[in-house]
Coordinates of C-alpha atoms and ligand atoms in Angstrom, one line a residue:
M1 CA -4.3 1.5 -1.2
R2 CA -7.8 2.8 -1.1
C3 CA -8.9 5.9 1.2
E4 CA -11.8 6.8 2.6
N5 CA -11.0 9.8 1.6
H6 CA -12.3 10.9 -1.8
I7 CA -9.7 13.7 -2.8
M8 CA -7.1 11.2 -1.9
N9 CA -8.3 8.4 -3.9
Q10 CA -8.6 10.9 -6.9
I11 CA -4.7 11.7 -6.2
L12 CA -3.9 7.9 -5.8
N13 CA -5.6 7.0 -9.3
A14 CA -4.2 10.0 -11.3
Y15 CA -0.9 8.7 -9.5
K16 CA -1.0 5.5 -11.1
P17 CA 0.5 6.7 -14.9
M18 CA 3.2 8.3 -12.8
W19 CA 4.0 5.3 -10.9
S20 CA 4.0 3.6 -14.6
L21 CA 6.7 5.3 -15.7
K22 CA 9.3 5.2 -12.8
H23 CA 8.3 1.1 -13.4
A24 CA 9.4 1.5 -16.9
I25 CA 12.5 3.9 -16.0
S26 CA 13.5 1.4 -13.1
L27 CA 13.4 -1.6 -15.6
M28 CA 15.1 0.2 -18.1
G29 CA 18.0 1.5 -15.5
W30 CA 18.2 -1.9 -14.5
D31 CA 18.4 -3.4 -18.2
F32 CA 21.4 -0.5 -19.1
E33 CA 23.7 -1.8 -16.1
T34 CA 23.3 -5.7 -16.6
Y35 CA 21.9 -6.8 -20.0
M36 CA 22.0 -4.0 -22.9
P37 CA 24.1 -4.4 -25.6
K38 CA 26.5 -1.6 -25.4
K39 CA 25.3 0.1 -28.6
G40 CA 22.3 1.0 -27.2
T41 CA 23.3 3.5 -25.1
E42 CA 21.9 6.5 -27.6
E43 CA 18.8 5.7 -28.1
R44 CA 18.5 4.2 -24.1
G45 CA 19.5 7.9 -23.1
V46 CA 16.5 9.3 -25.7
A47 CA 14.0 7.2 -24.1
D48 CA 15.0 8.0 -20.6
S49 CA 14.6 11.3 -20.4
Q50 CA 11.8 11.4 -22.9
L51 CA 10.1 9.4 -20.0
H52 CA 11.7 11.6 -17.3
L53 CA 10.0 14.6 -19.4
L54 CA 6.6 12.8 -19.6
Y55 CA 6.7 12.4 -16.0
K56 CA 7.3 16.2 -14.9
D57 CA 4.6 16.9 -17.3
L58 CA 2.0 14.4 -15.4
L59 CA 3.3 15.7 -11.9
L60 CA 3.1 19.4 -13.0
N61 CA -0.4 19.0 -14.4
K62 CA -2.5 21.6 -13.3
D63 CA -5.3 19.6 -12.4
F64 CA -3.3 17.1 -10.2
V65 CA -1.2 20.0 -8.6
R66 CA -5.0 21.1 -7.9
L67 CA -5.7 18.0 -6.4
V68 CA -2.8 17.7 -4.1
E69 CA -3.2 21.5 -3.0
S70 CA -6.5 20.8 -1.7
S71 CA -5.8 18.0 -0.1
K72 CA -3.3 19.9 2.2
T73 CA -6.3 21.6 3.9
L74 CA -8.4 18.3 4.4
K75 CA -8.8 17.3 8.0
S76 CA -8.8 13.7 10.0
L77 CA -6.3 12.2 7.2
T78 CA -4.7 8.8 8.1
D79 CA -1.0 8.6 8.7
Q80 CA -0.5 6.7 5.0
E81 CA -2.4 9.8 3.7
K82 CA -0.7 12.1 4.8
G83 CA 2.3 10.6 3.9
I84 CA 1.0 10.7 0.3
V85 CA 0.4 14.9 0.5
R86 CA 4.3 14.9 2.0
V87 CA 5.9 13.4 -0.4
L88 CA 4.0 14.7 -3.5
D89 CA 3.8 18.1 -2.5
R90 CA 7.8 18.0 -1.7
E91 CA 8.0 16.6 -5.3
I92 CA 5.9 19.0 -7.5
T93 CA 7.5 22.1 -5.0
K94 CA 11.3 20.9 -6.3
Q95 CA 10.3 19.9 -9.9
S96 CA 8.2 23.8 -10.4
K97 CA 11.0 25.7 -8.8
I98 CA 14.0 24.2 -10.9
P99 CA 13.5 25.7 -14.5
K100 CA 13.8 23.3 -17.6
E101 CA 16.7 25.0 -19.2
L102 CA 18.5 23.9 -15.9
I103 CA 17.3 20.4 -15.9
E104 CA 18.2 20.1 -19.0
A105 CA 21.5 21.8 -18.9
E106 CA 22.5 19.5 -15.5
S107 CA 21.7 16.4 -17.8
M108 CA 23.8 17.1 -20.6
E109 CA 26.7 17.8 -18.0
R110 CA 26.2 14.7 -16.2
I111 CA 27.3 12.6 -19.5
R112 CA 30.1 14.9 -20.6
G113 CA 31.5 15.5 -17.4
N114 CA 31.7 11.9 -17.0
M115 CA 33.1 10.9 -20.0
A116 CA 35.7 13.4 -19.2
W117 CA 36.4 12.0 -15.9
R118 CA 36.5 8.4 -17.2
V119 CA 39.5 9.6 -19.2
A120 CA 41.0 11.7 -16.8
R121 CA 41.0 8.9 -14.1
E122 CA 42.4 6.7 -16.9
K123 CA 45.3 9.5 -17.2
S124 CA 45.2 10.3 -14.3
D125 CA 44.7 14.4 -14.7
F126 CA 42.4 16.3 -12.7
L127 CA 42.9 19.4 -15.0
M128 CA 41.1 17.4 -17.9
N129 CA 37.8 16.9 -15.7
A130 CA 38.1 20.5 -13.7
P131 CA 36.3 22.5 -16.6
H132 CA 33.3 19.9 -16.5
L133 CA 33.5 19.7 -12.9
E134 CA 33.5 24.0 -12.4
K135 CA 30.2 24.1 -14.6
M136 CA 28.1 21.0 -12.8
I137 CA 29.0 23.0 -9.6
E138 CA 27.7 26.0 -11.4
I139 CA 24.5 24.6 -12.3
K140 CA 23.9 23.1 -8.6
K141 CA 24.7 26.6 -7.2
Q142 CA 21.7 27.9 -9.2
I143 CA 19.4 24.7 -8.1
A144 CA 20.1 25.8 -4.8
E145 CA 19.4 29.0 -5.0
K146 CA 16.3 28.2 -7.1
T147 CA 14.8 25.7 -4.8
G148 CA 16.1 27.7 -1.6
Y149 CA 17.4 27.0 2.1
E150 CA 17.5 28.2 5.3
K151 CA 21.0 29.1 6.1
H152 CA 24.1 27.5 3.6
P153 CA 23.2 27.0 -0.2
Y154 CA 24.6 23.3 0.2
E155 CA 21.3 22.3 2.6
A156 CA 19.3 23.0 -1.0
L157 CA 21.3 19.8 -2.2
L158 CA 21.4 17.8 1.1
D159 CA 17.8 17.7 0.9
L160 CA 17.3 16.4 -2.1
Y161 CA 18.8 12.8 -0.8
E162 CA 17.9 13.6 2.6
E163 CA 14.6 15.6 3.7
D164 CA 15.4 18.6 6.1
L165 CA 19.1 17.4 6.9
T166 CA 21.3 20.6 7.9
V167 CA 24.9 21.9 8.0
D168 CA 24.1 22.5 11.4
E169 CA 23.5 18.5 11.9
L170 CA 26.4 17.2 9.7
D171 CA 28.5 19.5 11.2
K172 CA 27.7 17.7 15.3
V173 CA 27.8 14.1 13.7
F174 CA 31.3 14.7 11.9
G175 CA 32.6 17.1 14.7
A176 CA 32.4 14.1 17.1
L177 CA 32.8 11.3 14.8
T178 CA 36.4 12.4 13.0
P179 CA 38.3 12.8 16.0
R180 CA 36.9 9.7 18.3
L181 CA 37.7 7.5 14.4
Q182 CA 41.1 8.6 14.4
K183 CA 42.0 7.7 17.9
I184 CA 40.8 4.5 17.6
L185 CA 42.5 4.3 14.3
K186 CA 45.8 5.1 16.3
K187 CA 45.2 2.7 19.0
L188 CA 45.0 -0.1 16.7
V189 CA 48.6 1.1 14.8
D190 CA 50.0 1.8 18.1
S191 CA 49.3 -1.9 20.0
G192 CA 49.9 -3.8 16.5
S193 CA 46.2 -4.8 16.1
P194 CA 45.9 -8.4 14.4
F195 CA 42.9 -6.1 12.6
L196 CA 45.8 -4.6 10.9
N197 CA 47.5 -8.0 9.3
E198 CA 46.0 -8.3 5.7
S199 CA 45.5 -11.8 5.2
K200 CA 46.8 -14.0 2.3
L201 CA 43.1 -14.6 1.3
V202 CA 43.0 -11.1 -0.6
K203 CA 45.4 -11.7 -3.4
S204 CA 44.0 -15.4 -4.3
K205 CA 42.4 -16.1 -7.5
Y206 CA 38.8 -17.6 -6.9
E207 CA 37.0 -19.2 -9.8
I208 CA 33.8 -17.1 -10.3
K209 CA 31.1 -20.1 -10.4
T210 CA 32.4 -21.4 -6.7
V211 CA 31.9 -17.4 -5.2
D212 CA 28.4 -17.6 -7.4
E213 CA 27.2 -20.6 -5.9
L214 CA 28.5 -19.4 -2.1
N215 CA 26.3 -16.3 -2.7
H216 CA 23.1 -18.2 -3.8
D217 CA 23.6 -20.3 -0.6
I218 CA 24.1 -17.2 1.5
L219 CA 21.0 -15.8 0.1
N220 CA 19.3 -19.1 1.0
L221 CA 20.3 -19.2 4.3
M222 CA 18.5 -15.4 4.5
E223 CA 15.5 -16.8 3.2
Y224 CA 15.2 -14.6 0.1
D225 CA 11.7 -15.3 -1.7
V226 CA 12.9 -15.9 -5.3
N227 CA 9.6 -15.1 -6.7
R228 CA 10.1 -11.7 -5.8
F229 CA 13.5 -11.0 -6.0
R230 CA 16.9 -11.9 -8.7
V231 CA 20.3 -11.5 -8.6
D232 CA 22.8 -10.8 -11.5
V233 CA 25.9 -9.3 -12.3
S234 CA 27.4 -5.7 -12.7
T235 CA 30.4 -4.0 -12.3
H236 CA 29.2 -1.3 -9.7
P237 CA 26.5 -3.4 -7.7
F238 CA 23.0 -1.7 -7.4
T239 CA 19.6 -2.6 -6.2
E240 CA 16.4 -1.7 -8.4
T241 CA 13.0 -1.8 -7.3
M242 CA 10.5 -2.2 -9.9
G243 CA 7.4 -2.6 -7.2
L244 CA 7.0 -4.2 -3.9
N245 CA 7.1 -7.8 -5.8
D246 CA 10.3 -7.4 -8.1
V247 CA 13.3 -6.3 -6.4
R248 CA 16.3 -7.0 -7.8
I249 CA 20.4 -6.8 -7.5
T250 CA 23.4 -7.3 -8.8
T251 CA 26.9 -8.5 -7.2
R252 CA 30.4 -8.4 -8.9
Y253 CA 33.2 -10.8 -8.7
E254 CA 36.6 -9.6 -9.5
G255 CA 38.7 -12.8 -9.4
T256 CA 40.3 -12.1 -6.3
D257 CA 39.3 -11.3 -2.7
F258 CA 36.3 -13.3 -2.4
K259 CA 34.8 -11.2 0.4
K260 CA 33.9 -8.3 -1.7
S261 CA 31.6 -10.6 -3.5
I262 CA 30.0 -11.7 -0.6
S263 CA 29.7 -8.4 1.1
S264 CA 28.6 -6.5 -1.7
T265 CA 25.7 -9.4 -2.1
V266 CA 24.6 -9.0 1.3
H267 CA 24.9 -5.2 1.7
E268 CA 22.7 -5.1 -1.7
A269 CA 20.1 -7.9 -0.4
G270 CA 19.9 -5.3 3.0
H271 CA 18.4 -2.5 0.3
A272 CA 16.1 -5.2 -1.0
L273 CA 14.5 -6.5 2.2
Y274 CA 13.7 -2.8 3.0
D275 CA 11.7 -2.7 -0.3
L276 CA 10.2 -6.0 0.0
Q277 CA 8.8 -6.2 3.3
C278 CA 7.4 -2.6 3.0
D279 CA 3.7 -3.0 3.6
Q280 CA 1.6 -4.5 0.2
S281 CA -1.0 -1.8 0.9
L282 CA 1.9 0.6 -0.4
S283 CA 2.1 -0.7 -3.6
V284 CA 1.6 1.5 -6.6
T285 CA 1.5 4.7 -4.6
P286 CA 4.2 7.4 -3.8
L287 CA 4.9 5.7 -0.6
Q288 CA 6.4 2.5 -2.2
G289 CA 10.1 2.0 -0.6
G290 CA 12.1 3.7 1.9
S291 CA 12.2 6.5 3.5
S292 CA 15.6 8.4 2.6
L293 CA 19.2 7.3 1.4
A294 CA 20.2 7.1 4.8
L295 CA 17.6 5.2 6.1
H296 CA 17.9 2.9 3.0
E297 CA 21.8 2.6 3.9
S298 CA 21.4 1.7 7.3
Q299 CA 19.6 -1.5 5.7
S300 CA 22.2 -2.3 3.8
R301 CA 25.0 -1.6 6.1
F302 CA 23.1 -3.7 9.1
W303 CA 23.5 -6.5 7.0
E304 CA 26.7 -5.7 5.0
N305 CA 28.6 -5.0 8.6
I306 CA 26.8 -5.6 11.6
V307 CA 25.2 -9.0 10.7
G308 CA 27.3 -9.7 7.8
R309 CA 31.1 -9.4 9.6
S310 CA 30.4 -10.3 13.0
M311 CA 31.7 -13.5 14.3
P312 CA 28.5 -15.5 14.7
F313 CA 27.8 -15.1 10.5
I314 CA 31.3 -15.7 10.1
Q315 CA 30.4 -18.8 12.3
L316 CA 27.5 -19.5 10.1
I317 CA 29.0 -19.3 6.8
G318 CA 32.5 -20.1 7.6
P319 CA 31.6 -24.4 6.6
L320 CA 30.4 -22.9 3.3
I321 CA 33.5 -21.2 2.5
R322 CA 35.6 -23.9 3.5
K323 CA 33.8 -26.2 0.9
K324 CA 33.2 -23.7 -1.9
V325 CA 36.9 -21.9 -1.8
S326 CA 39.6 -24.5 -2.5
F327 CA 42.4 -22.0 -1.1
A328 CA 40.0 -21.2 2.2
S329 CA 39.8 -24.5 2.8
V330 CA 41.7 -24.4 5.8
A331 CA 40.7 -21.4 7.2
T332 CA 39.8 -21.3 10.8
D333 CA 36.8 -19.0 11.7
D334 CA 39.1 -16.4 13.6
E335 CA 41.1 -16.3 10.2
L336 CA 38.4 -15.5 8.0
Y337 CA 36.6 -12.9 10.9
R338 CA 40.2 -11.0 10.4
Y339 CA 40.0 -11.5 6.8
F340 CA 36.7 -9.8 6.4
N341 CA 37.4 -7.4 9.0
N342 CA 41.3 -5.8 8.0
V343 CA 41.6 -2.4 8.8
K344 CA 44.0 -0.4 6.8
A345 CA 44.1 3.3 6.4
D346 CA 44.2 3.7 2.4
Y347 CA 43.2 6.0 -0.5
I348 CA 40.2 4.4 -2.0
R349 CA 36.8 4.9 -0.5
V350 CA 35.1 1.7 -2.0
D351 CA 37.3 -0.7 -0.4
A352 CA 37.9 1.1 2.9
D353 CA 36.9 -1.0 6.2
E354 CA 34.1 0.1 8.9
V355 CA 36.6 2.1 10.7
T356 CA 38.2 3.7 8.3
Y357 CA 35.0 4.6 5.8
N358 CA 33.9 7.2 7.4
L359 CA 36.8 9.7 7.5
H360 CA 36.8 9.0 3.7
I361 CA 33.1 10.5 3.8
A362 CA 34.1 13.4 6.3
L363 CA 36.6 14.3 3.4
R364 CA 34.0 14.7 1.2
Y365 CA 31.7 16.7 3.3
E366 CA 34.1 19.2 4.3
I367 CA 34.9 19.9 0.5
E368 CA 31.5 20.0 -0.2
K369 CA 30.6 22.3 2.4
K370 CA 33.6 24.3 1.3
I371 CA 32.4 24.5 -2.6
F372 CA 29.1 25.4 -2.0
G373 CA 29.8 28.0 0.3
D374 CA 32.4 30.0 -2.1
D375 CA 35.7 28.9 0.1
L376 CA 37.0 26.7 -2.5
S377 CA 37.1 26.8 -6.2
V378 CA 37.5 23.9 -8.2
W379 CA 41.2 24.3 -9.2
E380 CA 41.8 24.0 -5.4
I381 CA 40.3 20.9 -4.6
P382 CA 43.3 18.5 -5.6
E383 CA 45.5 20.1 -2.7
F384 CA 42.9 20.5 -0.4
W385 CA 42.2 16.5 -1.1
N386 CA 45.6 15.3 -0.4
D387 CA 46.1 17.8 2.4
R388 CA 43.2 17.1 4.3
M389 CA 43.3 13.1 3.6
E390 CA 47.4 13.1 5.0
Q391 CA 46.0 15.1 8.3
I392 CA 42.7 12.9 8.5
L393 CA 44.0 9.4 7.8
G394 CA 47.3 9.8 7.6
V395 CA 48.2 8.6 3.7
R396 CA 49.1 11.0 1.1
P397 CA 47.6 10.3 -2.3
T398 CA 50.6 10.5 -5.0
T399 CA 48.3 10.7 -7.9
D400 CA 44.8 12.2 -8.9
S401 CA 43.0 9.0 -9.4
E402 CA 43.8 7.9 -6.2
G403 CA 42.7 11.1 -4.7
V404 CA 40.3 13.5 -6.0
L405 CA 39.2 11.4 -9.2
Q406 CA 38.4 8.0 -7.5
D407 CA 34.6 8.5 -7.5
T408 CA 32.1 9.3 -10.2
H409 CA 29.8 11.3 -7.6
W410 CA 30.6 14.8 -8.3
S411 CA 30.9 14.3 -12.2
S412 CA 27.5 13.1 -12.1
G413 CA 26.0 16.1 -10.1
L414 CA 26.0 13.8 -7.1
F415 CA 26.8 16.7 -4.4
G416 CA 25.2 16.0 -0.8
Y417 CA 24.5 12.9 -1.5
F418 CA 27.8 11.0 0.6
P419 CA 26.5 12.4 3.9
T420 CA 23.7 9.6 3.6
Y421 CA 26.5 7.2 3.7
T422 CA 27.7 8.1 7.2
L423 CA 24.3 8.8 8.3
G424 CA 23.3 4.8 7.3
N425 CA 26.5 3.5 9.5
L426 CA 25.0 5.6 12.2
V427 CA 21.7 4.3 12.3
S428 CA 22.8 0.4 11.6
A429 CA 24.7 0.9 15.1
I430 CA 21.5 2.2 16.5
I431 CA 19.5 -0.5 15.2
D432 CA 22.3 -3.4 16.6
S433 CA 22.1 -1.3 19.9
K434 CA 18.2 -1.8 20.0
M435 CA 17.8 -5.4 18.8
R436 CA 20.1 -6.8 21.3
K437 CA 18.2 -5.3 23.9
D438 CA 14.6 -6.6 22.3
L439 CA 15.5 -9.4 20.8
E440 CA 16.9 -12.8 23.0
D441 CA 19.4 -15.0 21.5
Y442 CA 20.4 -12.3 19.0
E443 CA 24.0 -13.9 18.1
E444 CA 22.9 -17.2 18.6
N445 CA 20.2 -16.9 15.8
I446 CA 22.5 -15.1 13.6
R447 CA 25.4 -18.4 14.3
M448 CA 22.2 -20.8 13.4
G449 CA 21.0 -18.6 10.5
N450 CA 17.4 -18.2 12.1
F451 CA 17.5 -14.6 10.5
K452 CA 13.1 -14.4 11.3
P453 CA 13.4 -12.2 14.4
I454 CA 15.9 -9.6 13.1
R455 CA 13.8 -9.4 9.4
E456 CA 10.4 -9.1 11.8
W457 CA 12.2 -6.7 13.7
L458 CA 13.1 -4.7 10.7
R459 CA 9.8 -5.3 9.2
S460 CA 7.4 -4.1 12.2
K461 CA 10.0 -0.7 13.0
I462 CA 11.2 0.5 9.8
H463 CA 10.3 -1.5 6.7
R464 CA 6.5 -1.9 6.7
H465 CA 6.3 2.0 6.8
G466 CA 7.5 2.5 3.6
S467 CA 8.3 6.7 3.2
V468 CA 5.1 7.1 5.2
Y469 CA 7.2 9.1 7.8
S470 CA 9.8 11.1 6.6
P471 CA 13.3 9.9 7.8
K472 CA 13.7 12.2 11.0
V473 CA 10.1 11.5 12.2
L474 CA 10.4 7.5 11.5
L475 CA 13.9 7.3 13.8
D476 CA 12.1 9.4 16.5
K477 CA 9.3 7.2 16.4
S478 CA 10.8 4.0 15.7
L479 CA 14.2 3.9 17.3
N480 CA 13.5 6.9 19.5
E481 CA 17.0 8.6 18.2
G482 CA 18.1 11.1 16.1
Y483 CA 21.9 10.9 13.5
N484 CA 23.2 10.1 17.1
P485 CA 27.1 9.0 16.3
N486 CA 27.4 7.5 19.9
Y487 CA 26.2 3.8 19.2
F488 CA 28.3 3.7 15.9
I489 CA 31.5 4.7 18.1
T490 CA 30.9 2.4 20.8
Y491 CA 29.9 -0.7 18.2
I492 CA 33.6 0.1 16.8
E493 CA 35.3 0.5 20.2
T494 CA 34.0 -2.8 21.3
K495 CA 34.5 -4.6 18.1
Y496 CA 37.9 -3.7 17.4
L497 CA 39.6 -2.8 20.6
A498 CA 38.0 -4.7 23.1
S499 CA 37.7 -8.0 21.0
A500 CA 40.5 -10.6 22.0
V501 CA 40.5 -12.1 18.4
Ligands
ZN1 ZN1 23.8 0.7 0.0

């Protein structure tokens, strides 16, 4: 990117070494999760934290900060230039407000807490994890005080992942979403809906090689550019973006329930497409990649759920599944559709279906808000978790690993992160609704494997902008909406209650 403005060019030039450090940190992160020998962990930890410190030094270098400060007074900047100023100013403000000791304390506690969490989860004993969690929460409370907030300390943490997200907004979202999803779930149960029947495909063992081929066939149908994109394997699937022309995803193979592998692949491919379709002029700038976590998640969930679990998509990949997966060779499209869309109120979030998933997030949101509002102590969490899960989902965990210990987020210090999953779901349904109005033959194109109109729609409305606009501005500008839950509720009602399947 080349700017007319002299100061902006100076900023972009000075940013290049910072971008390069991020590039290297991303590549090391990808390597850590995929191919690094186990014993390399310790040394990689040193390299990773040192590169982060170097990055912070460059970002907070007086000359650089002065340049960014002076750019704030510039008149007649383009939207891209304003975006650069906004993103860098936010980062400088945050990094300069949090003292080095707190950052170090957090990263130490992240490693210790994570190790304690692994053992505690295995032994299903929350008490083993509690002292670490208490310490992490204390650190996070201090960070919230240092960075500042308007109404609720929790907002300082929400803002780390979703720019300007407030407790009032989330209260409104979950206040509307939770009771309506509970009602839909109850209707499904009361009517004995076929969506509740577990398919025999769940337990059948598959050969990894065949499902791997299937994943690649699906990615080929979606026309991923192999010169800018690759797929590897890891326990927890993720997407890592080195740059706009090197985006990598991973998927998982557990040996049973093959839909999990396909759904993970399509989910991560959705994340990857966001970055692959970002305007190339934003390469090697602070604007590369998506506008926020929620918007990124809206892309992955759009492909995984709205496209990937739709009947037209099942009709597209059904013949491939029947050909490759021997025990599914006689499964009809209807059976496959119900297999991919099975609904079950259960304990574990990562295995949850479209109807119940956000109820899991509602529970975590409620707990996080209470923790940072000083309404709930660490020791009270497990019982509160179990009580509320029983009220919200109708199931009560019998062990801590089925309940409070299931996610690594809190031990890793990721407070304020969970709500972005739900916001992503809401936005994916808004996109679906708008796209249906804009694109002719929307479903027919999915059935035929012609994804070009969908990709192009996403590119022009969302992807190409990278993080030029804040998430709320982009949502308003491109979709004329906010985090409105009504589209998602309508989508779920139409799919699960009105469908004859
Ligand atoms: Zn995701």
